PDB file of C-alpha atoms and ligand atoms in Angstrom:
ATOM      1  CA  MET A   1      71.559 108.695  81.951  1.00 51.00           C
ATOM      2  CA  ARG A   2      73.733 111.581  80.880  1.00 63.00           C
ATOM      3  CA  LEU A   3      74.320 114.557  83.152  1.00 63.00           C
ATOM      4  CA  HIS A   4      74.921 117.983  81.655  1.00 65.00           C
ATOM      5  CA  PRO A   5      78.210 119.235  83.044  1.00 64.00           C
ATOM      6  CA  THR A   6      77.979 122.756  81.620  1.00 72.00           C
ATOM      7  CA  GLY A   7      80.451 125.070  83.303  1.00 80.00           C
ATOM      8  CA  LYS A   8      82.803 122.356  84.535  1.00 87.00           C
ATOM      9  CA  PHE A   9      85.050 122.076  81.454  1.00 92.00           C
ATOM     10  CA  ASP A  10      88.462 123.626  81.979  1.00 92.00           C
ATOM     11  CA  ASN A  11      91.185 122.147  79.777  1.00 96.00           C
ATOM     12  CA  HIS A  12      92.967 125.440  79.186  1.00 95.00           C
ATOM     13  CA  VAL A  13      96.733 125.232  79.144  1.00 94.00           C
ATOM     14  CA  SER A  14      99.125 126.925  81.530  1.00 94.00           C
ATOM     15  CA  ASN A  15     101.625 129.460  80.307  1.00 94.00           C
ATOM     16  CA  TYR A  16     104.731 127.295  80.507  1.00 97.00           C
ATOM     17  CA  GLN A  17     108.283 128.624  80.201  1.00 97.00           C
ATOM     18  CA  HIS A  18     110.057 125.494  78.948  1.00 98.00           C
ATOM     19  CA  ILE A  19     107.441 123.540  76.960  1.00 98.00           C
ATOM     20  CA  GLN A  20     104.327 124.321  74.909  1.00 98.00           C
ATOM     21  CA  ALA A  21     100.986 122.633  75.571  1.00 98.00           C
ATOM     22  CA  LEU A  22      98.023 122.463  73.158  1.00 98.00           C
ATOM     23  CA  PRO A  23      94.641 121.185  74.407  1.00 98.00           C
ATOM     24  CA  LEU A  24      93.339 118.064  72.650  1.00 98.00           C
ATOM     25  CA  ALA A  25      89.655 118.172  73.695  1.00 97.00           C
ATOM     26  CA  ALA A  26      87.437 120.246  75.995  1.00 96.00           C
ATOM     27  CA  ALA A  27      87.483 117.571  78.672  1.00 96.00           C
ATOM     28  CA  MET A  28      91.131 116.512  78.801  1.00 98.00           C
ATOM     29  CA  GLY A  29      94.353 115.719  76.940  1.00 98.00           C
ATOM     30  CA  ALA A  30      97.109 117.923  75.549  1.00 98.00           C
ATOM     31  CA  GLU A  31      99.916 117.673  73.048  1.00 98.00           C
ATOM     32  CA  ILE A  32     103.246 118.798  74.464  1.00 98.00           C
ATOM     33  CA  ARG A  33     105.775 120.375  72.113  1.00 98.00           C
ATOM     34  CA  GLY A  34     109.243 121.813  72.433  1.00 97.00           C
ATOM     35  CA  VAL A  35     110.842 118.921  74.277  1.00 98.00           C
ATOM     36  CA  ASP A  36     113.044 116.003  73.244  1.00 98.00           C
ATOM     37  CA  LEU A  37     112.249 113.265  75.769  1.00 98.00           C
ATOM     38  CA  ALA A  38     115.618 111.578  75.225  1.00 97.00           C
ATOM     39  CA  SER A  39     117.371 114.629  76.717  1.00 97.00           C
ATOM     40  CA  ILE A  40     114.665 116.343  78.803  1.00 98.00           C
ATOM     41  CA  ASN A  41     116.030 118.674  81.510  1.00 98.00           C
ATOM     42  CA  ASP A  42     114.694 119.235  85.044  1.00 98.00           C
ATOM     43  CA  ALA A  43     112.898 122.493  84.242  1.00 98.00           C
ATOM     44  CA  GLN A  44     111.093 120.890  81.301  1.00 98.00           C
ATOM     45  CA  PHE A  45     110.258 117.796  83.330  1.00 98.00           C
ATOM     46  CA  ALA A  46     108.666 119.855  86.125  1.00 98.00           C
ATOM     47  CA  GLU A  47     106.316 121.439  83.566  1.00 98.00           C
ATOM     48  CA  VAL A  48     105.615 118.094  81.866  1.00 98.00           C
ATOM     49  CA  GLN A  49     104.566 116.631  85.224  1.00 98.00           C
ATOM     50  CA  HIS A  50     102.363 119.658  85.924  1.00 98.00           C
ATOM     51  CA  ALA A  51     100.761 119.265  82.482  1.00 98.00           C
ATOM     52  CA  LEU A  52     100.159 115.556  83.081  1.00 98.00           C
ATOM     53  CA  PHE A  53      98.283 116.139  86.336  1.00 98.00           C
ATOM     54  CA  ARG A  54      96.322 119.008  84.767  1.00 98.00           C
ATOM     55  CA  HIS A  55      95.350 117.357  81.448  1.00 98.00           C
ATOM     56  CA  LYS A  56      95.304 113.720  82.729  1.00 98.00           C
ATOM     57  CA  MET A  57      96.741 112.482  79.399  1.00 98.00           C
ATOM     58  CA  ILE A  58      99.513 114.173  77.425  1.00 98.00           C
ATOM     59  CA  TYR A  59     101.378 113.099  74.313  1.00 98.00           C
ATOM     60  CA  PHE A  60     104.541 113.967  72.417  1.00 98.00           C
ATOM     61  CA  ARG A  61     105.021 113.481  68.662  1.00 98.00           C
ATOM     62  CA  GLN A  62     108.226 112.654  66.765  1.00 98.00           C
ATOM     63  CA  GLN A  63     110.182 111.240  69.695  1.00 98.00           C
ATOM     64  CA  THR A  64     112.992 108.835  68.874  1.00 98.00           C
ATOM     65  CA  LEU A  65     113.378 106.672  71.968  1.00 98.00           C
ATOM     66  CA  THR A  66     115.332 103.494  72.653  1.00 98.00           C
ATOM     67  CA  HIS A  67     114.016 101.176  75.368  1.00 98.00           C
ATOM     68  CA  GLU A  68     116.695 102.661  77.702  1.00 98.00           C
ATOM     69  CA  GLN A  69     115.498 106.207  77.015  1.00 98.00           C
ATOM     70  CA  HIS A  70     111.858 105.197  77.465  1.00 98.00           C
ATOM     71  CA  GLU A  71     112.821 103.648  80.829  1.00 98.00           C
ATOM     72  CA  ALA A  72     114.889 106.674  81.879  1.00 98.00           C
ATOM     73  CA  PHE A  73     112.030 109.093  81.124  1.00 98.00           C
ATOM     74  CA  SER A  74     109.522 106.911  83.035  1.00 98.00           C
ATOM     75  CA  LEU A  75     111.853 106.695  86.042  1.00 98.00           C
ATOM     76  CA  ARG A  76     111.713 110.488  86.395  1.00 98.00           C
ATOM     77  CA  PHE A  77     108.140 110.008  87.705  1.00 98.00           C
ATOM     78  CA  GLY A  78     109.127 107.288  90.176  1.00 98.00           C
ATOM     79  CA  PRO A  79     110.107 103.607  90.346  1.00 97.00           C
ATOM     80  CA  PHE A  80     108.557 101.066  87.994  1.00 97.00           C
ATOM     81  CA  ALA A  81     105.276  99.442  88.973  1.00 96.00           C
ATOM     82  CA  GLU A  82     104.592  95.736  89.090  1.00 87.00           C
ATOM     83  CA  ASP A  83     103.207  94.898  85.643  1.00 80.00           C
ATOM     84  CA  ALA A  84     100.341  92.451  85.810  1.00 73.00           C
ATOM     85  CA  TYR A  85     100.666  91.109  82.292  1.00 81.00           C
ATOM     86  CA  THR A  86     104.197  90.629  80.945  1.00 82.00           C
ATOM     87  CA  SER A  87     107.779  90.185  82.073  1.00 84.00           C
ATOM     88  CA  GLY A  88     109.101  92.763  79.621  1.00 91.00           C
ATOM     89  CA  VAL A  89     111.261  92.504  76.518  1.00 93.00           C
ATOM     90  CA  PRO A  90     114.676  90.802  76.629  1.00 93.00           C
ATOM     91  CA  GLY A  91     117.047  92.920  78.705  1.00 95.00           C
ATOM     92  CA  HIS A  92     114.253  95.324  79.745  1.00 96.00           C
ATOM     93  CA  ARG A  93     112.108  93.802  82.450  1.00 95.00           C
ATOM     94  CA  ASN A  94     109.991  96.957  82.690  1.00 96.00           C
ATOM     95  CA  VAL A  95     109.342  97.625  79.004  1.00 97.00           C
ATOM     96  CA  HIS A  96     106.214  95.687  78.063  1.00 94.00           C
ATOM     97  CA  PRO A  97     105.465  94.886  74.420  1.00 94.00           C
ATOM     98  CA  LEU A  98     101.929  95.491  73.155  1.00 94.00           C
ATOM     99  CA  ILE A  99     102.140  93.907  69.730  1.00 94.00           C
ATOM    100  CA  LYS A 100      99.263  92.637  67.635  1.00 93.00           C
ATOM    101  CA  GLU A 101     100.256  90.897  64.424  1.00 93.00           C
ATOM    102  CA  ALA A 102      98.418  91.525  61.158  1.00 95.00           C
ATOM    103  CA  ASP A 103      97.083  87.951  60.998  1.00 92.00           C
ATOM    104  CA  ASP A 104      95.930  87.784  64.648  1.00 89.00           C
ATOM    105  CA  LYS A 105      92.173  87.155  64.431  1.00 85.00           C
ATOM    106  CA  SER A 106      91.502  87.414  68.182  1.00 84.00           C
ATOM    107  CA  LYS A 107      88.088  88.835  69.007  1.00 81.00           C
ATOM    108  CA  MET A 108      89.644  90.783  71.874  1.00 79.00           C
ATOM    109  CA  VAL A 109      92.592  93.156  72.030  1.00 83.00           C
ATOM    110  CA  PHE A 110      94.700  94.085  75.066  1.00 84.00           C
ATOM    111  CA  GLY A 111      93.095  97.028  76.874  1.00 85.00           C
ATOM    112  CA  GLU A 112      89.801  96.932  74.979  1.00 85.00           C
ATOM    113  CA  GLY A 113      87.404  97.400  77.912  1.00 92.00           C
ATOM    114  CA  TRP A 114      87.274 100.788  79.636  1.00 97.00           C
ATOM    115  CA  HIS A 115      89.828 100.475  82.432  1.00 97.00           C
ATOM    116  CA  THR A 116      92.371 101.993  84.734  1.00 97.00           C
ATOM    117  CA  ASP A 117      95.623 100.027  84.715  1.00 96.00           C
ATOM    118  CA  SER A 118      95.742  96.983  87.047  1.00 96.00           C
ATOM    119  CA  PRO A 119      93.480  98.264  89.878  1.00 97.00           C
ATOM    120  CA  PHE A 120      93.267  94.680  91.190  1.00 97.00           C
ATOM    121  CA  LEU A 121      96.790  95.131  92.615  1.00 97.00           C
ATOM    122  CA  PRO A 122      97.214  96.446  96.183  1.00 97.00           C
ATOM    123  CA  GLU A 123      99.190  99.441  94.841  1.00 97.00           C
ATOM    124  CA  PRO A 124      98.083  99.945  91.229  1.00 97.00           C
ATOM    125  CA  PRO A 125     100.369 101.762  88.765  1.00 97.00           C
ATOM    126  CA  ALA A 126     100.000 105.545  88.978  1.00 98.00           C
ATOM    127  CA  ILE A 127     101.255 106.486  85.536  1.00 98.00           C
ATOM    128  CA  THR A 128     101.568 104.678  82.196  1.00 98.00           C
ATOM    129  CA  ALA A 129     103.884 105.713  79.329  1.00 98.00           C
ATOM    130  CA  LEU A 130     103.060 104.117  75.952  1.00 98.00           C
ATOM    131  CA  TYR A 131     105.399 104.513  72.954  1.00 98.00           C
ATOM    132  CA  SER A 132     104.388 103.682  69.385  1.00 98.00           C
ATOM    133  CA  VAL A 133     106.617 102.021  66.788  1.00 98.00           C
ATOM    134  CA  GLU A 134     104.228 100.674  64.138  1.00 98.00           C
ATOM    135  CA  ILE A 135     100.673 101.929  63.666  1.00 98.00           C
ATOM    136  CA  PRO A 136      97.957 100.673  61.284  1.00 98.00           C
ATOM    137  CA  PRO A 137      96.923 103.015  58.435  1.00 98.00           C
ATOM    138  CA  PHE A 138      93.568 103.432  60.185  1.00 97.00           C
ATOM    139  CA  GLY A 139      92.256 102.292  63.559  1.00 97.00           C
ATOM    140  CA  GLY A 140      94.160 101.348  66.688  1.00 97.00           C
ATOM    141  CA  ASP A 141      93.391 104.691  68.379  1.00 98.00           C
ATOM    142  CA  THR A 142      93.202 104.964  72.163  1.00 98.00           C
ATOM    143  CA  ILE A 143      90.436 106.861  73.971  1.00 98.00           C
ATOM    144  CA  TRP A 144      90.528 108.280  77.521  1.00 98.00           C
ATOM    145  CA  ALA A 145      87.781 109.597  79.837  1.00 98.00           C
ATOM    146  CA  ASN A 146      88.329 112.154  82.598  1.00 98.00           C
ATOM    147  CA  SER A 147      87.137 110.591  85.852  1.00 98.00           C
ATOM    148  CA  ALA A 148      87.899 113.729  87.881  1.00 97.00           C
ATOM    149  CA  LEU A 149      85.597 115.799  85.649  1.00 96.00           C
ATOM    150  CA  ALA A 150      83.015 113.012  85.957  1.00 96.00           C
ATOM    151  CA  TYR A 151      83.230 113.217  89.766  1.00 96.00           C
ATOM    152  CA  ALA A 152      82.983 117.018  89.742  1.00 95.00           C
ATOM    153  CA  SER A 153      79.868 116.788  87.539  1.00 94.00           C
ATOM    154  CA  LEU A 154      77.870 114.656  89.997  1.00 95.00           C
ATOM    155  CA  SER A 155      75.345 116.317  92.282  1.00 93.00           C
ATOM    156  CA  ASP A 156      76.382 117.079  95.877  1.00 94.00           C
ATOM    157  CA  THR A 157      73.829 114.534  97.090  1.00 96.00           C
ATOM    158  CA  TYR A 158      75.192 111.761  94.876  1.00 96.00           C
ATOM    159  CA  ARG A 159      78.755 112.611  95.909  1.00 96.00           C
ATOM    160  CA  GLN A 160      77.782 112.373  99.578  1.00 97.00           C
ATOM    161  CA  MET A 161      76.037 109.052  98.936  1.00 97.00           C
ATOM    162  CA  ILE A 162      79.106 107.398  97.382  1.00 98.00           C
ATOM    163  CA  GLN A 163      81.714 108.892  99.714  1.00 96.00           C
ATOM    164  CA  GLY A 164      83.321 106.097 101.731  1.00 97.00           C
ATOM    165  CA  LEU A 165      82.337 103.247  99.372  1.00 98.00           C
ATOM    166  CA  LYS A 166      85.024 100.768  98.309  1.00 98.00           C
ATOM    167  CA  VAL A 167      85.192  99.048  94.928  1.00 98.00           C
ATOM    168  CA  HIS A 168      86.289  95.441  94.554  1.00 98.00           C
ATOM    169  CA  PHE A 169      88.616  95.077  91.554  1.00 98.00           C
ATOM    170  CA  SER A 170      89.603  91.699  90.047  1.00 97.00           C
ATOM    171  CA  ILE A 171      91.207  90.386  86.844  1.00 94.00           C
ATOM    172  CA  ARG A 172      88.507  87.659  86.751  1.00 92.00           C
ATOM    173  CA  GLU A 173      86.233  88.954  83.971  1.00 92.00           C
ATOM    174  CA  VAL A 174      89.120  90.065  81.719  1.00 90.00           C
ATOM    175  CA  MET A 175      90.706  86.630  82.130  1.00 87.00           C
ATOM    176  CA  LYS A 176      87.435  84.903  81.188  1.00 86.00           C
ATOM    177  CA  ALA A 177      87.026  87.093  78.107  1.00 85.00           C
ATOM    178  CA  ALA A 178      90.649  86.455  77.069  1.00 83.00           C
ATOM    179  CA  GLN A 179      90.222  82.714  77.478  1.00 80.00           C
ATOM    180  CA  GLU A 180      87.167  82.757  75.218  1.00 79.00           C
ATOM    181  CA  SER A 181      88.334  85.088  72.477  1.00 75.00           C
ATOM    182  CA  VAL A 182      92.103  85.436  72.242  1.00 68.00           C
ATOM    183  CA  GLU A 183      94.592  83.412  70.207  1.00 68.00           C
ATOM    184  CA  LEU A 184      97.348  81.841  72.302  1.00 61.00           C
ATOM    185  CA  ARG A 185     100.191  84.077  71.198  1.00 67.00           C
ATOM    186  CA  ASP A 186     103.130  85.571  72.994  1.00 67.00           C
ATOM    187  CA  SER A 187     101.282  88.821  73.755  1.00 70.00           C
ATOM    188  CA  PRO A 188     100.153  90.196  77.141  1.00 71.00           C
ATOM    189  CA  ILE A 189      96.582  89.077  76.643  1.00 71.00           C
ATOM    190  CA  GLY A 190      97.684  85.831  74.928  1.00 71.00           C
ATOM    191  CA  GLN A 191      99.609  84.927  78.080  1.00 70.00           C
ATOM    192  CA  LEU A 192      96.458  85.457  80.133  1.00 71.00           C
ATOM    193  CA  ALA A 193      94.451  83.338  77.685  1.00 72.00           C
ATOM    194  CA  ALA A 194      97.060  80.577  78.090  1.00 71.00           C
ATOM    195  CA  SER A 195      95.940  80.109  81.699  1.00 69.00           C
ATOM    196  CA  ARG A 196      93.056  78.012  80.301  1.00 63.00           C
ATOM    197  CA  GLN A 197      95.612  75.334  79.457  1.00 67.00           C
ATOM    198  CA  SER A 198      96.949  75.015  83.006  1.00 68.00           C
ATOM    199  CA  THR A 199      95.295  72.619  85.402  1.00 67.00           C
ATOM    200  CA  GLN A 200      96.400  74.826  88.309  1.00 74.00           C
ATOM    201  CA  LEU A 201      96.363  78.623  88.364  1.00 78.00           C
ATOM    202  CA  SER A 202      99.586  80.298  89.456  1.00 84.00           C
ATOM    203  CA  GLU A 203      99.722  81.949  92.858  1.00 87.00           C
ATOM    204  CA  SER A 204     100.193  85.302  91.139  1.00 87.00           C
ATOM    205  CA  LEU A 205      97.026  84.844  89.042  1.00 88.00           C
ATOM    206  CA  ILE A 206      95.004  83.766  92.082  1.00 91.00           C
ATOM    207  CA  ARG A 207      96.154  86.965  93.830  1.00 93.00           C
ATOM    208  CA  LYS A 208      94.894  89.045  90.884  1.00 93.00           C
ATOM    209  CA  ILE A 209      91.582  87.138  90.710  1.00 94.00           C
ATOM    210  CA  ASN A 210      91.004  87.700  94.423  1.00 96.00           C
ATOM    211  CA  GLY A 211      91.943  91.317  93.737  1.00 97.00           C
ATOM    212  CA  ASN A 212      91.713  94.266  96.101  1.00 98.00           C
ATOM    213  CA  THR A 213      89.238  96.883  97.276  1.00 98.00           C
ATOM    214  CA  HIS A 214      89.983 100.592  96.842  1.00 98.00           C
ATOM    215  CA  PRO A 215      88.049 103.811  97.582  1.00 98.00           C
ATOM    216  CA  LEU A 216      85.518 104.691  94.896  1.00 98.00           C
ATOM    217  CA  VAL A 217      86.331 108.358  95.382  1.00 98.00           C
ATOM    218  CA  ARG A 218      90.083 108.667  95.160  1.00 98.00           C
ATOM    219  CA  THR A 219      92.149 111.702  96.116  1.00 98.00           C
ATOM    220  CA  HIS A 220      95.217 112.503  93.997  1.00 98.00           C
ATOM    221  CA  PRO A 221      98.287 112.412  96.259  1.00 97.00           C
ATOM    222  CA  VAL A 222      99.930 115.474  94.665  1.00 97.00           C
ATOM    223  CA  THR A 223      97.126 117.802  93.584  1.00 97.00           C
ATOM    224  CA  GLY A 224      94.407 116.716  96.042  1.00 98.00           C
ATOM    225  CA  GLU A 225      91.950 116.441  93.131  1.00 98.00           C
ATOM    226  CA  LYS A 226      89.146 113.904  93.649  1.00 98.00           C
ATOM    227  CA  ALA A 227      88.181 111.411  90.950  1.00 98.00           C
ATOM    228  CA  LEU A 228      85.957 108.362  90.526  1.00 98.00           C
ATOM    229  CA  TYR A 229      88.131 105.254  90.777  1.00 98.00           C
ATOM    230  CA  VAL A 230      86.006 102.674  88.986  1.00 98.00           C
ATOM    231  CA  ASP A 231      86.039 101.065  85.544  1.00 98.00           C
ATOM    232  CA  GLY A 232      84.161  98.728  83.245  1.00 97.00           C
ATOM    233  CA  ALA A 233      86.773  95.968  83.002  1.00 96.00           C
ATOM    234  CA  TYR A 234      88.002  95.195  86.517  1.00 97.00           C
ATOM    235  CA  ALA A 235      85.369  96.607  88.960  1.00 98.00           C
ATOM    236  CA  ILE A 236      83.245  93.613  90.017  1.00 98.00           C
ATOM    237  CA  GLY A 237      81.486  94.796  93.147  1.00 98.00           C
ATOM    238  CA  ILE A 238      81.210  97.205  96.051  1.00 98.00           C
ATOM    239  CA  GLU A 239      82.353  96.153  99.500  1.00 98.00           C
ATOM    240  CA  GLY A 240      79.432  95.199 101.743  1.00 98.00           C
ATOM    241  CA  MET A 241      76.829  95.224  98.939  1.00 98.00           C
ATOM    242  CA  GLU A 242      75.038  92.341  97.252  1.00 98.00           C
ATOM    243  CA  PRO A 243      75.808  92.029  93.509  1.00 97.00           C
ATOM    244  CA  GLU A 244      72.233  93.119  92.700  1.00 97.00           C
ATOM    245  CA  GLU A 245      72.839  96.308  94.685  1.00 98.00           C
ATOM    246  CA  SER A 246      76.301  97.166  93.361  1.00 98.00           C
ATOM    247  CA  ALA A 247      75.717  96.313  89.666  1.00 98.00           C
ATOM    248  CA  PRO A 248      73.411  99.263  88.834  1.00 98.00           C
ATOM    249  CA  LEU A 249      75.613 101.679  90.782  1.00 98.00           C
ATOM    250  CA  LEU A 250      78.772 100.528  88.979  1.00 98.00           C
ATOM    251  CA  ALA A 251      76.990 100.563  85.614  1.00 97.00           C
ATOM    252  CA  PHE A 252      75.746 104.128  86.143  1.00 97.00           C
ATOM    253  CA  LEU A 253      79.161 105.387  87.241  1.00 98.00           C
ATOM    254  CA  VAL A 254      81.022 103.839  84.303  1.00 98.00           C
ATOM    255  CA  GLU A 255      78.411 105.124  81.810  1.00 96.00           C
ATOM    256  CA  HIS A 256      78.676 108.536  83.439  1.00 96.00           C
ATOM    257  CA  ILE A 257      82.494 108.656  83.160  1.00 97.00           C
ATOM    258  CA  ILE A 258      82.665 107.465  79.544  1.00 97.00           C
ATOM    259  CA  GLN A 259      80.091 109.869  78.082  1.00 95.00           C
ATOM    260  CA  HIS A 260      81.571 111.424  74.933  1.00 94.00           C
ATOM    261  CA  ALA A 261      81.832 114.889  76.421  1.00 94.00           C
ATOM    262  CA  PHE A 262      84.333 113.669  79.026  1.00 96.00           C
ATOM    263  CA  THR A 263      86.703 111.949  76.557  1.00 97.00           C
ATOM    264  CA  CYS A 264      89.610 112.613  74.241  1.00 98.00           C
ATOM    265  CA  ARG A 265      90.916 110.304  71.521  1.00 98.00           C
ATOM    266  CA  LEU A 266      94.435 109.935  70.176  1.00 98.00           C
ATOM    267  CA  ARG A 267      95.243 109.025  66.581  1.00 98.00           C
ATOM    268  CA  TRP A 268      98.631 107.386  66.962  1.00 98.00           C
ATOM    269  CA  GLU A 269     101.564 107.978  64.644  1.00 98.00           C
ATOM    270  CA  PRO A 270     104.847 106.105  64.918  1.00 98.00           C
ATOM    271  CA  LYS A 271     107.226 107.696  67.476  1.00 98.00           C
ATOM    272  CA  THR A 272     104.462 109.117  69.669  1.00 98.00           C
ATOM    273  CA  LEU A 273     104.735 108.796  73.449  1.00 98.00           C
ATOM    274  CA  ALA A 274     101.492 109.146  75.425  1.00 98.00           C
ATOM    275  CA  ILE A 275     101.444 109.322  79.232  1.00 98.00           C
ATOM    276  CA  TRP A 276      98.389 109.177  81.437  1.00 98.00           C
ATOM    277  CA  ASP A 277      97.588 109.311  85.125  1.00 98.00           C
ATOM    278  CA  ASN A 278      95.575 106.204  86.034  1.00 98.00           C
ATOM    279  CA  ARG A 279      94.284 107.954  89.170  1.00 98.00           C
ATOM    280  CA  LEU A 280      92.463 110.612  87.131  1.00 98.00           C
ATOM    281  CA  CYS A 281      91.244 108.900  83.970  1.00 98.00           C
ATOM    282  CA  ILE A 282      90.261 105.573  82.423  1.00 98.00           C
ATOM    283  CA  HIS A 283      91.066 104.451  78.880  1.00 98.00           C
ATOM    284  CA  GLN A 284      90.233 101.935  76.166  1.00 98.00           C
ATOM    285  CA  ALA A 285      91.916 100.429  73.086  1.00 96.00           C
ATOM    286  CA  PHE A 286      90.053  99.419  69.899  1.00 95.00           C
ATOM    287  CA  ASN A 287      90.172  96.127  67.987  1.00 93.00           C
ATOM    288  CA  ASP A 288      89.519  97.734  64.608  1.00 95.00           C
ATOM    289  CA  TYR A 289      92.657  97.161  62.511  1.00 96.00           C
ATOM    290  CA  PHE A 290      92.543  93.505  61.512  1.00 93.00           C
ATOM    291  CA  GLY A 291      95.020  92.823  58.702  1.00 96.00           C
ATOM    292  CA  TYR A 292      97.514  95.381  60.061  1.00 97.00           C
ATOM    293  CA  ARG A 293     100.269  95.191  62.638  1.00 97.00           C
ATOM    294  CA  ARG A 294     100.373  97.462  65.693  1.00 97.00           C
ATOM    295  CA  GLU A 295     103.492  97.643  67.871  1.00 97.00           C
ATOM    296  CA  LEU A 296     103.832  99.713  71.031  1.00 97.00           C
ATOM    297  CA  TYR A 297     105.868  99.500  74.251  1.00 97.00           C
ATOM    298  CA  ARG A 298     104.592 100.357  77.683  1.00 97.00           C
ATOM    299  CA  THR A 299     106.157 101.237  81.020  1.00 97.00           C
ATOM    300  CA  THR A 300     104.239 101.782  84.248  1.00 97.00           C
ATOM    301  CA  VAL A 301     105.219 103.865  87.261  1.00 98.00           C
ATOM    302  CA  ALA A 302     104.441 102.639  90.776  1.00 97.00           C
ATOM    303  CA  GLY A 303     101.526 104.195  92.613  1.00 97.00           C
ATOM    304  CA  GLU A 304     100.562 104.456  96.256  1.00 97.00           C
ATOM    305  CA  LYS A 305      97.791 102.573  98.028  1.00 97.00           C
ATOM    306  CA  PRO A 306      94.685 104.471  96.798  1.00 98.00           C
ATOM    307  CA  ARG A 307      93.151 106.862  99.375  1.00 97.00           C
TER     308      ARG A 307
HETATM  309  C1  SIN B 401      96.552  99.891  77.526  1.00 80.99           C
HETATM  310  O1  SIN B 401      95.421  99.671  77.919  1.00 80.99           O
HETATM  311  O2  SIN B 401      97.462 100.130  78.302  1.00 80.99           O
HETATM  312  C2  SIN B 401      96.835  99.833  76.046  1.00 80.99           C
HETATM  313  C3  SIN B 401      96.181 100.907  75.278  1.00 80.99           C
HETATM  314  C4  SIN B 401      96.414 100.748  73.801  1.00 80.99           C
HETATM  315  O3  SIN B 401      97.034  99.774  73.353  1.00 80.99           O
HETATM  316  O4  SIN B 401      95.943 101.609  73.057  1.00 80.99           O
END
């Protein structure tokens, strides 16, 4: 079922003094120009942060960033989050490689289901900053959906009905899919697939399988904006409901969020940095570039306990 959210779209840009913003789609997203992220100043950063919360996902082209500069820019938003998938690149614990080799025939790619980053953790990452180095000649785009716009587009009655519900998030289904369809390579998802070879699951993996429950309607800690905090990859139930009861509700909500009208899609180029706010949107990667290499690096910024 698709709702018609006429009148709710508002992705106009603010009149910034130190950066320029250009809307990407009607629902969300903006390109930010006029800033070199390796030497960003405080006035520019304040506007970048404002633009991030407003547009949910923003991106910068033609940025030349070392791992140190990528880390330094991320740290302006707050301390690093726990990353659920990798232990970083050598010398950079918090810079996570997302590399898929040209000959990797896995049927699944890291991030391919609609998701918010690591919601199975007690304090999921608030913000993700993804930097591209090598991009296939076609494919490998990322798509985002605005879960605040999706919330605002629900009827008052539906909003009242879901207020107070808590979603159970777990890595369980993603782990199963990785074990069935991913080659055992040194990639984030390859490491998860490797768990099929262990006779005993690590304590850390058990913690992520058990997961956590968080409010379905989440309030942004800075702007106070409300958004649906639910996804297609990690949400496995609703606290206090039988699976038969929660499944249709979760399915409707995810379908509602990911309707085309609520999305924006980024065609990557090398040296692009995209940042998104996991509290306000969900995203998805595509496995559509077999035969080509894709290399990106990701940092995540710590978030609060969702409220
Ligand atoms: C992610 O889900 O963080 C990765 C997105 C991508 O590789 O496009």
